[in-house]
XYZ file of C-alpha atoms in Angstrom:
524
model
C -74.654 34.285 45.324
C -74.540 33.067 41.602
C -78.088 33.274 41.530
C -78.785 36.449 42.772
C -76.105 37.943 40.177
C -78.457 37.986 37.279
C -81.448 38.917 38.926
C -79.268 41.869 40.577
C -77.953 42.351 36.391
C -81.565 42.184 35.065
C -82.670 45.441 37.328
C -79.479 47.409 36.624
C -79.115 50.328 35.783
C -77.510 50.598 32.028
C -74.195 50.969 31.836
C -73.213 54.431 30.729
C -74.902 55.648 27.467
C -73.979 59.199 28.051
C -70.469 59.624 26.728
C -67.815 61.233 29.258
C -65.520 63.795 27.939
C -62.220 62.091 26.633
C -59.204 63.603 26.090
C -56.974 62.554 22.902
C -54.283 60.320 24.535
C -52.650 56.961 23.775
C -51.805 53.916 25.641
C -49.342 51.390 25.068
C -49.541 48.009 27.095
C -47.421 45.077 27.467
C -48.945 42.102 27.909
C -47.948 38.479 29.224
C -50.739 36.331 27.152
C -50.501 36.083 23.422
C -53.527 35.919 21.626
C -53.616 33.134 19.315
C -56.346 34.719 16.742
C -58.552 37.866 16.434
C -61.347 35.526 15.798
C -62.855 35.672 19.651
C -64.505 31.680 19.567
C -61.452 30.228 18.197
C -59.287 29.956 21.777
C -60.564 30.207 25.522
C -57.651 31.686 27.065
C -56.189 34.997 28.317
C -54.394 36.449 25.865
C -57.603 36.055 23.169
C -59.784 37.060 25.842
C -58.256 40.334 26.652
C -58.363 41.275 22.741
C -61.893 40.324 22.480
C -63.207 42.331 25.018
C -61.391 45.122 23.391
C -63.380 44.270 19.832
C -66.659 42.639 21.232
C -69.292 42.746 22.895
C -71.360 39.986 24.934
C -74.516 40.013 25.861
C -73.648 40.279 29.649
C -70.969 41.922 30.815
C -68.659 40.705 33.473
C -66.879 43.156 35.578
C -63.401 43.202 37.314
C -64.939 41.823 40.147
C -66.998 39.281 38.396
C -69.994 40.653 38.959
C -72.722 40.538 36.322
C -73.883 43.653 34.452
C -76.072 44.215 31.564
C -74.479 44.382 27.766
C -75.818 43.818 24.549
C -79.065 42.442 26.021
C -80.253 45.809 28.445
C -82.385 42.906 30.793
C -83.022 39.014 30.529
C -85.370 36.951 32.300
C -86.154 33.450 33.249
C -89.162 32.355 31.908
C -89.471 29.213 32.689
C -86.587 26.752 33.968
C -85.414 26.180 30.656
C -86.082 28.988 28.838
C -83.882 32.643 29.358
C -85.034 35.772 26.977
C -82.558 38.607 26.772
C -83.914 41.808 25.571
C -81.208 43.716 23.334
C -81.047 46.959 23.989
C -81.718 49.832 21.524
C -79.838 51.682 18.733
C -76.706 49.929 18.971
C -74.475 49.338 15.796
C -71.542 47.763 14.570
C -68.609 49.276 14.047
C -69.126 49.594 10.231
C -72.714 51.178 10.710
C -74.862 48.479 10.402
C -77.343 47.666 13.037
C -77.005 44.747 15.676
C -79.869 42.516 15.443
C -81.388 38.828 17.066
C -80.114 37.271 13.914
C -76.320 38.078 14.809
C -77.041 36.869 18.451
C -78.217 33.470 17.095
C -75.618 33.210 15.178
C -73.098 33.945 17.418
C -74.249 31.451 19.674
C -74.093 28.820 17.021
C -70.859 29.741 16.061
C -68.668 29.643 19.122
C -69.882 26.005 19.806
C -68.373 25.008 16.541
C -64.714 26.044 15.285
C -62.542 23.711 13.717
C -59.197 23.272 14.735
C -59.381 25.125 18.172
C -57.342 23.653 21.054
C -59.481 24.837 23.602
C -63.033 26.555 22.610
C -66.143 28.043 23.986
C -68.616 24.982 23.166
C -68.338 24.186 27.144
C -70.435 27.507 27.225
C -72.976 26.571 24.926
C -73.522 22.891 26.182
C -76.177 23.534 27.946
C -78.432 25.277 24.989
C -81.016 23.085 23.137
C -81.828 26.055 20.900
C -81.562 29.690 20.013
C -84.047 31.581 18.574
C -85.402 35.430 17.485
C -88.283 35.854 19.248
C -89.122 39.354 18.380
C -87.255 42.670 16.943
C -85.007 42.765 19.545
C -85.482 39.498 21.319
C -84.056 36.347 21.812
C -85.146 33.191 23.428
C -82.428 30.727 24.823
C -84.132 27.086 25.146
C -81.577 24.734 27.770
C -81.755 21.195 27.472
C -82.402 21.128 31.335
C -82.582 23.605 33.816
C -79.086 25.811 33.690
C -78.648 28.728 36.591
C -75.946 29.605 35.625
C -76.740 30.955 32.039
C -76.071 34.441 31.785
C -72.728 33.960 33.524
C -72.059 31.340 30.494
C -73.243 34.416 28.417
C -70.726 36.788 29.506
C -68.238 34.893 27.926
C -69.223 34.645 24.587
C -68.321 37.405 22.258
C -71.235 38.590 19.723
C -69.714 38.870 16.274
C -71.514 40.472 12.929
C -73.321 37.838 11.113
C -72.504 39.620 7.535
C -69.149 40.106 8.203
C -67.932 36.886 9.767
C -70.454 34.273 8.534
C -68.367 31.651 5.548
C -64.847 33.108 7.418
C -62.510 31.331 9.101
C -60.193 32.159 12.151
C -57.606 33.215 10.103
C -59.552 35.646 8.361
C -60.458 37.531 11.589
C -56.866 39.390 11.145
C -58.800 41.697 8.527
C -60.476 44.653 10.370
C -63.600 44.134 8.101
C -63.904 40.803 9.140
C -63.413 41.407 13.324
C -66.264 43.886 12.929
C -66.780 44.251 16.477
C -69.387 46.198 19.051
C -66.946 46.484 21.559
C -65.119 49.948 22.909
C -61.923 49.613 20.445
C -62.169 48.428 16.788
C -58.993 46.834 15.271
C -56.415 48.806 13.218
C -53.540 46.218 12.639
C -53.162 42.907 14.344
C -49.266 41.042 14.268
C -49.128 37.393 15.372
C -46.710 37.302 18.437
C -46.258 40.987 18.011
C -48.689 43.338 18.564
C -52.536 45.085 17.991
C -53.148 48.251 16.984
C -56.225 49.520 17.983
C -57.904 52.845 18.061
C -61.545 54.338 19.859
C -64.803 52.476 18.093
C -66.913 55.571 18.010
C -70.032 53.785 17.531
C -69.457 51.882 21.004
C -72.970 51.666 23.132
C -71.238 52.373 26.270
C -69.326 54.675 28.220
C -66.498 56.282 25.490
C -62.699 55.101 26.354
C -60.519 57.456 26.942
C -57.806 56.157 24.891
C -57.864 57.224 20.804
C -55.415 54.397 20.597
C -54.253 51.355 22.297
C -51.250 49.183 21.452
C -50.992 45.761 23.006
C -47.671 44.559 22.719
C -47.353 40.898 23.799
C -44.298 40.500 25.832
C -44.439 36.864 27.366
C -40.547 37.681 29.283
C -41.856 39.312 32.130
C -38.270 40.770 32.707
C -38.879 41.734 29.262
C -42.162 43.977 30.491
C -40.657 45.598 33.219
C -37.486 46.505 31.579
C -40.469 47.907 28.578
C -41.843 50.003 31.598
C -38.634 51.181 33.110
C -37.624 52.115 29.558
C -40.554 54.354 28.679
C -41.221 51.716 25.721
C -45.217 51.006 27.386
C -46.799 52.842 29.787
C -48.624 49.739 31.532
C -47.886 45.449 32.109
C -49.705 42.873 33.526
C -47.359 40.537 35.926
C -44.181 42.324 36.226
C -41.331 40.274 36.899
C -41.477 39.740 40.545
C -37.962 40.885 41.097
C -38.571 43.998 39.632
C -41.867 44.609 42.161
C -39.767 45.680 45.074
C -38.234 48.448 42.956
C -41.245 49.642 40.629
C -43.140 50.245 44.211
C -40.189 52.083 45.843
C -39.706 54.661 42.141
C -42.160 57.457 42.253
C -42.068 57.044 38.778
C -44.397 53.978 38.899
C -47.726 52.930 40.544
C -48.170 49.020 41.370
C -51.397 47.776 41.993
C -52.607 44.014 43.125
C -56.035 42.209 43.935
C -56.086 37.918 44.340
C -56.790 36.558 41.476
C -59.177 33.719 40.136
C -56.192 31.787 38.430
C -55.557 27.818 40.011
C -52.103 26.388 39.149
C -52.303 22.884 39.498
C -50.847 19.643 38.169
C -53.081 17.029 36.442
C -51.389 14.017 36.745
C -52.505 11.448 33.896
C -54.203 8.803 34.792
C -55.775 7.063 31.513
C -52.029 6.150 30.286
C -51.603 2.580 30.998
C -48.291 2.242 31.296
C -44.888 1.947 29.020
C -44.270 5.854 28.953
C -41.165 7.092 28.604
C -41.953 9.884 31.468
C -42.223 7.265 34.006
C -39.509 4.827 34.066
C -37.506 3.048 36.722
C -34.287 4.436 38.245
C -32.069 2.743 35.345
C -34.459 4.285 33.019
C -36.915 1.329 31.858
C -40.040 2.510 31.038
C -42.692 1.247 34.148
C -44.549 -1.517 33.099
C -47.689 0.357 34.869
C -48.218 4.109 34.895
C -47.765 4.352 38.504
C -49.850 7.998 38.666
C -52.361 5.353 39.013
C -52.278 4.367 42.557
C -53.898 7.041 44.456
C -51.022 6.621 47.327
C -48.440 7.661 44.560
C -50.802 10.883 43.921
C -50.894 11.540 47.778
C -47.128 10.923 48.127
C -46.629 13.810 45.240
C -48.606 15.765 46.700
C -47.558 15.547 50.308
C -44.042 16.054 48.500
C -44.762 19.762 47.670
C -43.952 22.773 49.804
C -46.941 24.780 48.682
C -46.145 27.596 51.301
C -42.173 27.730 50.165
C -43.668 28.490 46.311
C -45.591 31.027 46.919
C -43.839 32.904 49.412
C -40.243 32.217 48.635
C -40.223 30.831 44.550
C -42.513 33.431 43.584
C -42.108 36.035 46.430
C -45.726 36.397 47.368
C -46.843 37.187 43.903
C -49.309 33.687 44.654
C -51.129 32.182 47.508
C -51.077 28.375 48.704
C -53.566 26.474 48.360
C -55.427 22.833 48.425
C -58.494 23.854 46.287
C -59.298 25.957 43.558
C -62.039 28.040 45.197
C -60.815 31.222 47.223
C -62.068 32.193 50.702
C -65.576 34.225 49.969
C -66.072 32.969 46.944
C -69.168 31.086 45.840
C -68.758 27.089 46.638
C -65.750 27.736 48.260
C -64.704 24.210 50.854
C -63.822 25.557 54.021
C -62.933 21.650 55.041
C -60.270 21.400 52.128
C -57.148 22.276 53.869
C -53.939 22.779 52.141
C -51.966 19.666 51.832
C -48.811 19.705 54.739
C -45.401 19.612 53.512
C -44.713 16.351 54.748
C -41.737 14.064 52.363
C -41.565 11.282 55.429
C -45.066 10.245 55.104
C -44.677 10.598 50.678
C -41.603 8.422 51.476
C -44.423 6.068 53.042
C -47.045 5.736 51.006
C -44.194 5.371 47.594
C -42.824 2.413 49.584
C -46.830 0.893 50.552
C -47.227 1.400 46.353
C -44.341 -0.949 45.643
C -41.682 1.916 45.478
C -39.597 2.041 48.248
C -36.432 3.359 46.054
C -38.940 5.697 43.789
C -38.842 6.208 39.985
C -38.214 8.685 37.486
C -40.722 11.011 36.196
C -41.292 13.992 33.858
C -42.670 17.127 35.057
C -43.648 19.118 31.914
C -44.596 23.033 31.744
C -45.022 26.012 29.573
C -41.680 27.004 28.357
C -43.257 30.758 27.790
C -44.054 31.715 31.202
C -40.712 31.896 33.396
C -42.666 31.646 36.425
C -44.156 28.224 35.699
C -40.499 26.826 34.644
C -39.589 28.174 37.636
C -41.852 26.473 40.067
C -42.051 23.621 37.886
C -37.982 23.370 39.037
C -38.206 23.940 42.357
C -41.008 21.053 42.687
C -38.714 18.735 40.765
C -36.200 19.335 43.262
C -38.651 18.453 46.260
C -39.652 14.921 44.379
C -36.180 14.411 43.431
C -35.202 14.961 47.375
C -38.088 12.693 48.233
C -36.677 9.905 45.842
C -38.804 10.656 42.558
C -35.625 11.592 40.254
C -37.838 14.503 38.225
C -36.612 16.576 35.308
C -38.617 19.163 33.627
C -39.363 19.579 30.311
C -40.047 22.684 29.331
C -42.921 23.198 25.909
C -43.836 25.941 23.960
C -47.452 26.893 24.527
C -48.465 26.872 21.050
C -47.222 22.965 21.199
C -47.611 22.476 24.508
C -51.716 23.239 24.344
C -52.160 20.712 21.869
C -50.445 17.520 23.023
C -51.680 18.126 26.863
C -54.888 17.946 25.540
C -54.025 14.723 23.692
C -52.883 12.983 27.088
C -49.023 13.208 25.799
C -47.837 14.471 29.437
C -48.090 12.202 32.037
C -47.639 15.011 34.889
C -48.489 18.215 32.610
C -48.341 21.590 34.754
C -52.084 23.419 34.030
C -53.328 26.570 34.332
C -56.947 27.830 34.849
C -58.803 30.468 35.116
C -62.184 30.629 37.001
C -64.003 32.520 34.759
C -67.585 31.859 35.957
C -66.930 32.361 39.119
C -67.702 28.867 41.231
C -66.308 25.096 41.607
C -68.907 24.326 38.559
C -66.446 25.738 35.935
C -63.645 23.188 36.728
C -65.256 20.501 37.687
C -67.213 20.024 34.198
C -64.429 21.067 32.338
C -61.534 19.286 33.972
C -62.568 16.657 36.033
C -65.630 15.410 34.047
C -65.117 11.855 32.220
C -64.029 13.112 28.468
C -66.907 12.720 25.393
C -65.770 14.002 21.533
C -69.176 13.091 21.430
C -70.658 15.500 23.581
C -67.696 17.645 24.394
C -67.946 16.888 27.866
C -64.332 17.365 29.985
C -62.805 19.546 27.222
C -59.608 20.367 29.802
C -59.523 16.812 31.472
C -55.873 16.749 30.530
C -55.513 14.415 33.573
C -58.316 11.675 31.790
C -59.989 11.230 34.833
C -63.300 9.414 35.266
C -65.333 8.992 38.068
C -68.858 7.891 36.740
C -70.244 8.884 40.610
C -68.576 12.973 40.223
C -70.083 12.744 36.750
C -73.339 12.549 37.742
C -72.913 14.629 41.039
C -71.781 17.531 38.741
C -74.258 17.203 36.343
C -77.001 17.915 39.035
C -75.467 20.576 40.103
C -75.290 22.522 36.917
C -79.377 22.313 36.980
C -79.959 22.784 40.171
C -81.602 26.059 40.468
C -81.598 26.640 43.878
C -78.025 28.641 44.949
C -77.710 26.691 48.740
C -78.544 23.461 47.266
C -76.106 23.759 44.310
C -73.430 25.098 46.640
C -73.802 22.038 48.636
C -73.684 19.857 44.904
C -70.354 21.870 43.868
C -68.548 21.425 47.942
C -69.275 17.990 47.986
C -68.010 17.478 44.464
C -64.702 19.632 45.504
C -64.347 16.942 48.468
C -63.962 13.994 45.715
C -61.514 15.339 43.823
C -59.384 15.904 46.643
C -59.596 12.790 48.192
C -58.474 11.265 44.786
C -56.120 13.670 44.212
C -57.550 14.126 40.553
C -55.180 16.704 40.579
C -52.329 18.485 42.804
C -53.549 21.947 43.595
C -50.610 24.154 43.949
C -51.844 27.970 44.722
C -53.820 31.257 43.188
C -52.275 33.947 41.508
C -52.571 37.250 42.925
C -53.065 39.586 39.822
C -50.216 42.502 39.488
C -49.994 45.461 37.331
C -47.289 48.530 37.073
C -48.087 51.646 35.088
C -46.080 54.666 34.634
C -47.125 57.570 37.046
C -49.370 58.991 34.903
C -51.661 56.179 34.394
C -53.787 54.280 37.158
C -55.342 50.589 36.167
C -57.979 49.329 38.237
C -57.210 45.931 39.920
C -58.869 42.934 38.566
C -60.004 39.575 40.090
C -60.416 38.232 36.866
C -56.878 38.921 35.465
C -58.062 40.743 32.203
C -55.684 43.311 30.874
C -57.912 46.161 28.942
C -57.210 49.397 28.285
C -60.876 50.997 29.724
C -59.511 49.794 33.507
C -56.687 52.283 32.565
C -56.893 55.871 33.557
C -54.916 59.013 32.955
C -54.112 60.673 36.201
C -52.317 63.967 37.607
């Protein structure tokens, strides 16, 4: 399937040159993710993603669906295992005028791999690339240091910035419209940290015209905050209304809910690199453990056995998620048929926490986001189930903006975690999350957990250049089976995506969770 998705891409038909009539309108969203900089390499999350694909342009597209579709490049071709050419297509230009060209490709490229300061960047995109190069007026050659499939799906992430405007700038400097210089459908009026964008139509956009003059993306991260935005006329669409306010939005004639699943795994990533002496793991008088017991692999199963997966998604967050034991959904690419979801089953947990040299439990710290409500939420309700269970838990509850940083440092010994599946198959978390962790060679950027398994290591790495789609597939399952049966992490469930707009306004559903004002419509 992965395979065939840029060979269907390269033959496509171009994505809408002709410009459909627009009508002057404006829309005003509320959003759940904040963006934490213009600058579209500084931060792989949600909230930057869904500007950037506002400003920028990549040179494959990915669609709501996540299939493939050509972008900046009109074709690309494999010429040889390890080396991709992507044709740019003609007479497109910058906002500001100026022409795209190879040079601002190859740049790019360069650039996203290396921004300073960024808690979680796009280098795991460029890992693969040995060099990039012009190889002709509107060509570029991509050389891989071994044989990478899945390329142009890597591709569709990366945003292509303007080599004169953003080479010698840093992240911060993005904020200035001449600066975010963008090819993308929108160009930036105004952008306020933890506020809002401003932006209006970019009428030098290669593609099919939005129909919005102006967009305002108001980040709201209360999602009773959003809905009560919605009900009050305030924004006229949000992305995951509060789930208590679902029942009502679909019953108003006023408002139009749509949903798809999403490609979002909640998990937990319990740390197992910490040797022991934490704070977050102590014994029932509260003595820091003398080992970490995350540890012992029948401590991992007993946590997880401990968790009623089906009670959080259909009671703690009222079917707004789906249960879940891996972080593949059914139909998708290297999805594991044999990974079931774990039972609710706190007799056996009790078991195996006794066979581990625990038989009264121990304390432990559960931390979460503090921003999203939902994940405090379930992050309560599963300390209650370990607390029941005879793991005293109590939740503490982090900022994102801190809460990014020390996770990534290993400061949480049982961090909540968050991912989205951007690529589309098990290969995406697996390098990024369960790979053993190099600054070197900025392998497992996300392994919050600081697993290492030299064995998965090198199992993953033949899967990302294995060419063949079956063969790969087989590479990723098996590689899905080992993390399970270490329970390198506790998968909880999938998101389903939700959004409410105002009657007049219709948003196409999409798998990959993206918030952007061309899936927004004006309707009768």
């Amino acid at each position: 399937m992965m395979g065939r998705n840029w060979r269907i891409a390269a033959a496509a038909v171009l994505l809408g040159t002709a410009a459909t009539a627009a009508r002057a309108a404006d829309l005003r969203m509320g959003v759940s993710a904040f963006p934490l900089s213009v600058d579209p390499h500084f931060y792989n999350g949600i909230g930057d993603r869904n500007l950037s694909l506002h400003l920028f342009s990549r040179l494959v597209e990915q669609k709501g669906d996540m299939s493939l579709a050509p972008g900046l490049a009109a074709e690309w071709k494999l010429v040889n295992d390890t080396v991709w050419e992507f044709t740019l297509r003609e007479g497109v230009t910058w906002s500001d005028g100026k022409p795209l060209t190879p040079e601002d490709v190859v740049f790019s490229l360069t650039r996203s791999a290396n921004i300073p300061n960024s808690p979680l960047g796009y280098a795991p995109f460029t890992r693969d690339i040995a060099s990039v190069e012009v190889a002709g007026p509107r060509t570029v050659r991509i050389v891989t240091k071994q044989p990478s499939p899945i390329l142009p799906v890597n591709m569709s992430a990366l945003s292509i910035v303007a080599k004169h405007a953003a080479e010698g700038k840093d992240s911060g400097e993005f904020d200035n419209a001449a600066v975010s210089t963008g090819t993308g459908p929108f160009r930036l009026v105004s952008f306020a940290r933890n506020d809002r964008a401003v932006l209006e139509r970019n009428p030098a956009f290669w593609g099919e015209k939005p129909e919005w003059d102006r967009v305002e993306m108001r980040f709201i991260a209360n999602e009773g905050a959003r809905s009560a935005a919605l009900l009050a006329g305030d924004v006229d669409l949000i992305d995951a209304p509060s789930r208590n306010d679902l029942p009502r939005l679909r019953q108003d004639e006023r408002f139009r809910v749509v949903s798809t699943p999403g490609n979002r795994s909640i998990m937990l990533l319990p740390n197992v690199i910490a040797e022991g002496g934490s704070p977050e793991a102590t014994d029932n008088d509260g003595k820091p453990l003398a080992q970490n017991p995350l540890r012992d692999l029948r401590v991992r199963q007993a946590l997880s056995l401990g968790i009623d997966r089906k009670g959080l998604a259909e009671r703690v967050l009222e079917g707004t998620a789906q249960a879940a034991g891996q972080f593949m959904w059914p139909g998708a690419y290297s999805f594991t048929p044999d990974i079931q979801t774990p039972p609710f089953d706190q007799a056996r947990a009790k078991a195996l926490l006794a066979e581990a040299g625990f038989p009264a439990g121990f304390r432990l710290t559960l931390s979460a986001f503090a921003d999203r409500p939902d994940f405090r939420t379930v992050a309560q309700a599963i300390a209650q189930m370990w607390t029941r269970m005879g793991v005293r838990t109590e939740v503490n509850a982090v900022p994102a903006a801190v809460y990014l940083g020390r996770g990534a440092k290993h400061e949480y010994l049982m961090p909540f975690f968050s991912w989205g599946i951007s690529t589309g198959e098990a290969g995406y978390v697996l390098n990024n999350i369960f790979t053993t962790m190099d600054s070197q060679t900025g392998a497992g950027p996300a392994n919050w957990g600081g697993y290492s398994n030299p064995a998965l290591d090198a199992l993953i790495a033949r899967a990302q250049s294995t060419m063949d789609d079956a063969a790969r597939e087989a590479l990723l399952v098996q590689g899905q089976k080992a993390v399970a049966d270490d329970v390198a992490a506790i998968q909880l469930y999938q998101l389903v995506n939700f959004w409410a707009t105002r009657r007049g306004v219709a948003y196409g559903a999409r798998q990959d969770q993206r918030t952007v004002a061309t899936s927004a419509h004006s309707v009768r």
